[in-house]
Coordinates of C-alpha atoms and ligand atoms in Angstrom, one line a residue:
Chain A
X1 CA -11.1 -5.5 29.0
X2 CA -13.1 -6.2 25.9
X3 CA -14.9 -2.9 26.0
X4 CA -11.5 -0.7 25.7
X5 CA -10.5 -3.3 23.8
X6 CA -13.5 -2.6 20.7
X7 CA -13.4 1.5 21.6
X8 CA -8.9 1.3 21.4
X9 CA -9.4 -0.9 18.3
X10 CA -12.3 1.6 16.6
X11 CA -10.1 4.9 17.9
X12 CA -7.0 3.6 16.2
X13 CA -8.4 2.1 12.6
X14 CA -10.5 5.5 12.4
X15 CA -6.9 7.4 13.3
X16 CA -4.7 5.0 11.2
X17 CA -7.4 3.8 8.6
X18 CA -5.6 0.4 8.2
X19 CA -6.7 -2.7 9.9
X20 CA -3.4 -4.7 10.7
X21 CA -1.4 -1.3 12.1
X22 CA -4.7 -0.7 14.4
X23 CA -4.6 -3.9 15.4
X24 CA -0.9 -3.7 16.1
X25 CA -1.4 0.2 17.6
X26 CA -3.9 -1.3 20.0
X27 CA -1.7 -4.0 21.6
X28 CA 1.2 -1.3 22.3
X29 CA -1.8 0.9 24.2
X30 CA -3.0 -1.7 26.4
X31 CA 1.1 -2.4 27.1
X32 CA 1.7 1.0 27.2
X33 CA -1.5 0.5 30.0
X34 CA -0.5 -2.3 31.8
X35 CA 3.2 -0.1 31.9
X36 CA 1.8 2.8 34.1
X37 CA -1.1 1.1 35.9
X38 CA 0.5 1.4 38.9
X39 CA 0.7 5.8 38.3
X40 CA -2.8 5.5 38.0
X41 CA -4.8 8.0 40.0
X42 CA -8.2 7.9 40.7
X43 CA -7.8 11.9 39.8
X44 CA -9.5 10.9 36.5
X45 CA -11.8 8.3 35.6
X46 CA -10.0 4.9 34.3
X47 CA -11.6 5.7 30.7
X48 CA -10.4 9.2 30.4
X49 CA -6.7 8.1 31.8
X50 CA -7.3 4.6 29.2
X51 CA -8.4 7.7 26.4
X52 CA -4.9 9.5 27.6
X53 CA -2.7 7.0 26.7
X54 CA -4.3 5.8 23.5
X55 CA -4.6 9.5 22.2
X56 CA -0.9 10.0 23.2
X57 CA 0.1 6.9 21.4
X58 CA -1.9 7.4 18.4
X59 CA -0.8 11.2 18.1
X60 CA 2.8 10.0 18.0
X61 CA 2.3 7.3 15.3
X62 CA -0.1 10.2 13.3
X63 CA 3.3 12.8 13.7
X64 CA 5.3 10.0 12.1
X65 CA 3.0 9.2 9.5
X66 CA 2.5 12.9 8.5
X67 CA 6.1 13.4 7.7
X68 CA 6.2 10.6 4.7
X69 CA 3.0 12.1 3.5
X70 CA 3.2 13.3 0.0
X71 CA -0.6 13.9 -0.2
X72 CA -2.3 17.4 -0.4
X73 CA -5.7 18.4 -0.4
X74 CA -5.4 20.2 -3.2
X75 CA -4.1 17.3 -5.0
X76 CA -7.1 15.6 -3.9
X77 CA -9.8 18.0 -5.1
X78 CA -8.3 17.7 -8.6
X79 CA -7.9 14.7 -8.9
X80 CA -10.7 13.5 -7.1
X81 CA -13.2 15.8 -7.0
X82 CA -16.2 14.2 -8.0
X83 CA -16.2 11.7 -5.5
X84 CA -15.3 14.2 -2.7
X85 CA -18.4 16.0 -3.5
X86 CA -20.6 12.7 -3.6
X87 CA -19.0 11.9 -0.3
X88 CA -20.4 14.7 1.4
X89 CA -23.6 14.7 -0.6
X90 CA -26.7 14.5 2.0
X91 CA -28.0 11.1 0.7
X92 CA -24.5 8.5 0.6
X93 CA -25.1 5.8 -1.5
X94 CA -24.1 2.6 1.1
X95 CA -22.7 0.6 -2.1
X96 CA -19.4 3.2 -2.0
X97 CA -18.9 2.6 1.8
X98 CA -15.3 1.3 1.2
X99 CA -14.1 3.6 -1.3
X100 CA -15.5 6.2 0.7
X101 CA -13.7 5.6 3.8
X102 CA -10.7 4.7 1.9
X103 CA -11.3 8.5 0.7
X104 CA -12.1 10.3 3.7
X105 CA -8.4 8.7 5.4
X106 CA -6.6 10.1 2.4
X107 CA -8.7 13.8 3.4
X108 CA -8.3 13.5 7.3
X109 CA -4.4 12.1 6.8
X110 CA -4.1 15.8 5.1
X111 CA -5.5 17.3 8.6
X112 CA -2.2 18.4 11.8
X113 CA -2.1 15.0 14.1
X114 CA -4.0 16.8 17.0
X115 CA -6.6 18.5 14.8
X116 CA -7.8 14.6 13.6
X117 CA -7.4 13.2 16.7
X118 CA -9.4 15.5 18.7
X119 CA -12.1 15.5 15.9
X120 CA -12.4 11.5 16.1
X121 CA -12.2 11.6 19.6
X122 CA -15.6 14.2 19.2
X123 CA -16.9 12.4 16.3
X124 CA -16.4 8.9 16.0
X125 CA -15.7 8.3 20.0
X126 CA -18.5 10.8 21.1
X127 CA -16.2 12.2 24.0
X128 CA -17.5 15.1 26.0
X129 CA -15.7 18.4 25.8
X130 CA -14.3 17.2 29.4
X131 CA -13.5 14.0 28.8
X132 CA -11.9 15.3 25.9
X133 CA -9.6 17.9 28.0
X134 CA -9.0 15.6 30.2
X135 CA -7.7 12.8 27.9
X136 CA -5.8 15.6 25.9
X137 CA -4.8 17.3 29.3
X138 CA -6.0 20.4 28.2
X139 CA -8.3 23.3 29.2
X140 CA -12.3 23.4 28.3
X141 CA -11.4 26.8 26.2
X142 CA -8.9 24.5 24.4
X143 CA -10.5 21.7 23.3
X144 CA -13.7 24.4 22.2
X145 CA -11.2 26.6 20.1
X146 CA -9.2 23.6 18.6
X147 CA -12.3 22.0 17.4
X148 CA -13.8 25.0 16.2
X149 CA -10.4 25.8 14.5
X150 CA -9.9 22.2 12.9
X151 CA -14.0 22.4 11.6
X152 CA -13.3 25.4 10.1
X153 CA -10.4 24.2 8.1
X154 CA -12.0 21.4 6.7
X155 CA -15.5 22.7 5.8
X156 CA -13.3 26.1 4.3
X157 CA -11.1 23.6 2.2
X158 CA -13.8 22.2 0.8
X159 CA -16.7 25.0 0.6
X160 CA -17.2 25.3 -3.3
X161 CA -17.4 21.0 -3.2
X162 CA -19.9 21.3 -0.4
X163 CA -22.0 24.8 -1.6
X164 CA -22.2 23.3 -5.1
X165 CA -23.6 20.1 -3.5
X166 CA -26.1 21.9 -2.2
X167 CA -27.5 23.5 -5.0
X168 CA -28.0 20.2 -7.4
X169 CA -29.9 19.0 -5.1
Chain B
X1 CA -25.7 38.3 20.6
X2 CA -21.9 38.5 18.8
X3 CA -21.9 36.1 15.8
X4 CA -18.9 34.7 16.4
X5 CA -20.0 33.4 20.4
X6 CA -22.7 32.1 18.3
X7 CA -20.5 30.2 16.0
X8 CA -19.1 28.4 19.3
X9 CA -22.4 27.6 20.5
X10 CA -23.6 26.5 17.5
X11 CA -21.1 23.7 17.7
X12 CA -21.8 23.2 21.0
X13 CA -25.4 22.3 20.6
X14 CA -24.2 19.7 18.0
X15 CA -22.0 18.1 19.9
X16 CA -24.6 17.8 22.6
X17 CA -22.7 20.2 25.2
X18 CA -25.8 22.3 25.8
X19 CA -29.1 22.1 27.8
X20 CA -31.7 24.2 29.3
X21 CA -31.9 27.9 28.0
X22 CA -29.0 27.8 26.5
X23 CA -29.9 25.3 24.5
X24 CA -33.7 26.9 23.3
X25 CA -31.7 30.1 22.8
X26 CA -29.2 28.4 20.2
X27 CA -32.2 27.2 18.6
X28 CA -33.9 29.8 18.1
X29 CA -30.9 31.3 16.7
X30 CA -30.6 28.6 14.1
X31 CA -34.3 28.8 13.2
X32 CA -33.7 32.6 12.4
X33 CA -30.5 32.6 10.7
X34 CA -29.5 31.3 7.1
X35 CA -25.8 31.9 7.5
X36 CA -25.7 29.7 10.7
X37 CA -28.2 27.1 9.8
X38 CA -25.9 26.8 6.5
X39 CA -23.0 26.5 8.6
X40 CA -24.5 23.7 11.0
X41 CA -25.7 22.0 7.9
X42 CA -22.1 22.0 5.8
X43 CA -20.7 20.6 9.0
X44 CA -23.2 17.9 9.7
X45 CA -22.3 16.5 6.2
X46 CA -18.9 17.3 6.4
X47 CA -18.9 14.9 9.9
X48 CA -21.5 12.3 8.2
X49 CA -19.0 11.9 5.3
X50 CA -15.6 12.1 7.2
X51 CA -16.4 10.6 10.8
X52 CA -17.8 6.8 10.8
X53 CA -18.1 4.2 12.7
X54 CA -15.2 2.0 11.2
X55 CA -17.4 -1.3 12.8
X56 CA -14.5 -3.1 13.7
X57 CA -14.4 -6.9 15.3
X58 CA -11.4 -7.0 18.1
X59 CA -9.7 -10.6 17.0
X60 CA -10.1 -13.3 19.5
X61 CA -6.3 -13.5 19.7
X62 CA -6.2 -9.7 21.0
X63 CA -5.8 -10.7 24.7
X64 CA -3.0 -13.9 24.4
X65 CA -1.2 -11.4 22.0
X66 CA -1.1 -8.3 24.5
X67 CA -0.3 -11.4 27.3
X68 CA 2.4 -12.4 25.1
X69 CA 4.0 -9.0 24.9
X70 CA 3.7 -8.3 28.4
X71 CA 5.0 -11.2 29.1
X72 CA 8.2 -10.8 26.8
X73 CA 8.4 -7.3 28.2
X74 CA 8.9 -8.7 31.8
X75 CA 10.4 -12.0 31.1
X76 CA 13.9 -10.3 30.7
X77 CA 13.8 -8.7 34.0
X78 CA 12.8 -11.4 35.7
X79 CA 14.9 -14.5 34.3
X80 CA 18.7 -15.8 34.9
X81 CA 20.6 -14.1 32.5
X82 CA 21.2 -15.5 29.2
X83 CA 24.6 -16.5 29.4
X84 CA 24.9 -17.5 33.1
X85 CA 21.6 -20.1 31.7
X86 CA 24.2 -21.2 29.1
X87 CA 26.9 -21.0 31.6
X88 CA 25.0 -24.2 33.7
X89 CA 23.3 -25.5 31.0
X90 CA 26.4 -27.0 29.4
X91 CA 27.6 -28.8 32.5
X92 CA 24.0 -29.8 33.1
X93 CA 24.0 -31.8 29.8
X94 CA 27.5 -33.3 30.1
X95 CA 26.1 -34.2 33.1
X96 CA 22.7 -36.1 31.9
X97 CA 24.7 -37.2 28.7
X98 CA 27.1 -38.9 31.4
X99 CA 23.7 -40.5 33.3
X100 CA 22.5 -41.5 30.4
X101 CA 25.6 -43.4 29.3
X102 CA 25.8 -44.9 32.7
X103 CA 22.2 -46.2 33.1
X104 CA 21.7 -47.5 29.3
X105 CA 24.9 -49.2 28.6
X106 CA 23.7 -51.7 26.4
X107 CA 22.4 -50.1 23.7
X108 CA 25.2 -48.6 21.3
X109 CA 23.0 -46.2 19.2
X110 CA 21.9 -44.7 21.3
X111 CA 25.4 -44.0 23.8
X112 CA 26.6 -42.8 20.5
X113 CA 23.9 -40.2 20.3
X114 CA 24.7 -39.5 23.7
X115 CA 28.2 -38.9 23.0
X116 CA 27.5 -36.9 20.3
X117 CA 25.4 -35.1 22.3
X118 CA 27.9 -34.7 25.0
X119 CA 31.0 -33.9 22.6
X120 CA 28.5 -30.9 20.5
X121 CA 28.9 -28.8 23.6
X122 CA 28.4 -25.3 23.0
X123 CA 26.6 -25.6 19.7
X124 CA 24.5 -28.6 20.7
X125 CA 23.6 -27.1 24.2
X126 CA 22.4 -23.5 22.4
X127 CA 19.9 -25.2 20.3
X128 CA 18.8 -27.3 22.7
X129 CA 18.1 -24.1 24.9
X130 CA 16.6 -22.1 21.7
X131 CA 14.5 -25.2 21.3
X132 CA 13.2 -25.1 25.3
X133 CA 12.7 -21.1 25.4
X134 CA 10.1 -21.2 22.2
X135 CA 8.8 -17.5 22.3
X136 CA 12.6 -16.4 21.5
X137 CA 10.7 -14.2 18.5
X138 CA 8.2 -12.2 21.5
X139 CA 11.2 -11.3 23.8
X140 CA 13.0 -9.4 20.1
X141 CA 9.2 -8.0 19.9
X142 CA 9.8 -7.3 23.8
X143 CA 13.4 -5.7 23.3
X144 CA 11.9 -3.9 20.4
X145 CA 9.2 -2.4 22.3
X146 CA 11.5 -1.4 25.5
X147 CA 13.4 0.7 23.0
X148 CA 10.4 2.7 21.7
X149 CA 9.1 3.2 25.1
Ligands
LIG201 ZN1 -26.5 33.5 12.8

């Protein structure tokens, strides 16, 4: 139990970027778990069908939280610009780490729910392409094309910040 | 080869989904092309910056509070109905008020609390009942929970 408990906990505060609802997001997964334990299969492995229902859960509370969302990018780039660009400088200074991942939630809450949660799940989790299709319930081609297409939009949103980056350095 | 396959399995060697051949062959393709090794850089920071490792601690009360809800969650299902409980729980304390007054006679403080006990009835009996089913606030949280499931 404690390992899903430390990889449910680390999937939902990078997904939710706030301590106390991850936390809370966490408990209703593992009841959500103990709920259909007994439809479990051993189609899948017991991580991937864990994976299933926390990305399910954690997609829902992402939809809800998308529609009280004022926030844009563009917004972001304006007013924060600067610090977007040090963000994704090559060398991070360590002594920013907080503001930094309070700034990286504000960009990723501006991402579609599925485009973030499949990027964590690649990212942050380290999920295989099939563990990732299988915890999405998707095809291989999918889970390719949707993180190629949620990649592109982030590194196109922000190409001048991240060319001009470059070139200082 | 088509730039755009390329693209594809560009990401694919970063995200560690390629071996043998195909692998050396990506490589080789990176080590020749600006325009992709660009790309595979811009993403690498783009990840680095975005995509950490929150390091988070799971709270030693994780597993009694997930026991707790799954306990409130079944609890209802399980139990005597609340108001058939109250139903027999106010005869039951007429009933131990009455024992009570029989066995201790003597002592008038405390047959008055008795009595008083045994005239409060309804309201008397419910707070006793809150008092003996302390984890009233989980089974809202439970009730709470069945509705959003
Ligand atoms: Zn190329």
């Amino acid at each position: 139990m404690r390992k899903y408990q430390a990889r449910t906990l680390r999937l939902c505060t990078s997904l939710l970027g706030d301590a106390i609802l991850a936390e809370d997001a966490s408990q209703e997964i593992f009841l959500k778990a103990y709920q259909a334990l007994k439809a479990f299969r051993a189609k899948s492995t017991f991580s991937t069908w864990f994976y299933r229902i926390a990305s399910n859960h954690c997609h829902d509370l992402l939809r809800k939280r998308a529609r009280q969302k004022t926030e844009s990018w563009d917004a972001l780039v304006e007013e924060q610009g600067e610090q977007v660009q040090e963000l994704f400088a090559v060398s991070g200074d360590p002594r920013t780490a907080l503001e930094n991942a309070e700034l990286a939630d504000k960009i990723l809450s501006c991402l579609p729910a599925g485009a973030r949660l499949i990027l964590t799940l690649r990212e942050v989790e380290g999920l295989s392409y099939r563990e990732i299709a299988e915890s999405l319930s998707c095809s291989l081609d999918a889970v390719k094309a949707r993180l190629r297409r949620a990649r592109e939009e982030l590194q196109d949103k922000f190409r001048h910040l991240l060319d001009s980056g470059t070139s200082k350095e | 080869m088509d730039h755009e396959v390329m693209k594809e399995r560009i990401l694919a060697l970063y995200d560690g989904e390629l071996a043998g051949n195909a692998r050396l062959e990506v490589q080789n393709h990176l080590s020749g092309c600006a325009e992709c090794r660009r790309s595979y850089e811009r993403w690498q920071r783009v990840a680095k910056g975005l995509f950490r490792d929150p390091q988070v601690q799971p709270s030693e009360l994780f597993v009694s509070r997930v026991m707790e809800r799954i306990d409130a969650l079944e609890r209802p299902r399980h139990a005597v109905p609340w108001t058939i409980r109250l139903r027999w729980a106010v005869p039951a304390m007429a009933l131990a008020s009455l024992l009570f007054l029989i066995l201790r006679p003597a002592q008038r403080s405390v047959s008055i609390e008795a009595l008083l006990l045994a005239d409060a009835r309804e309201n008397g009996v419910t707070q006793l009942v809150l008092a003996s089913r302390q984890p009233a606030a989980d089974e809202v949280d439970g009730s709470i929970m069945e509705a959003q499931l």
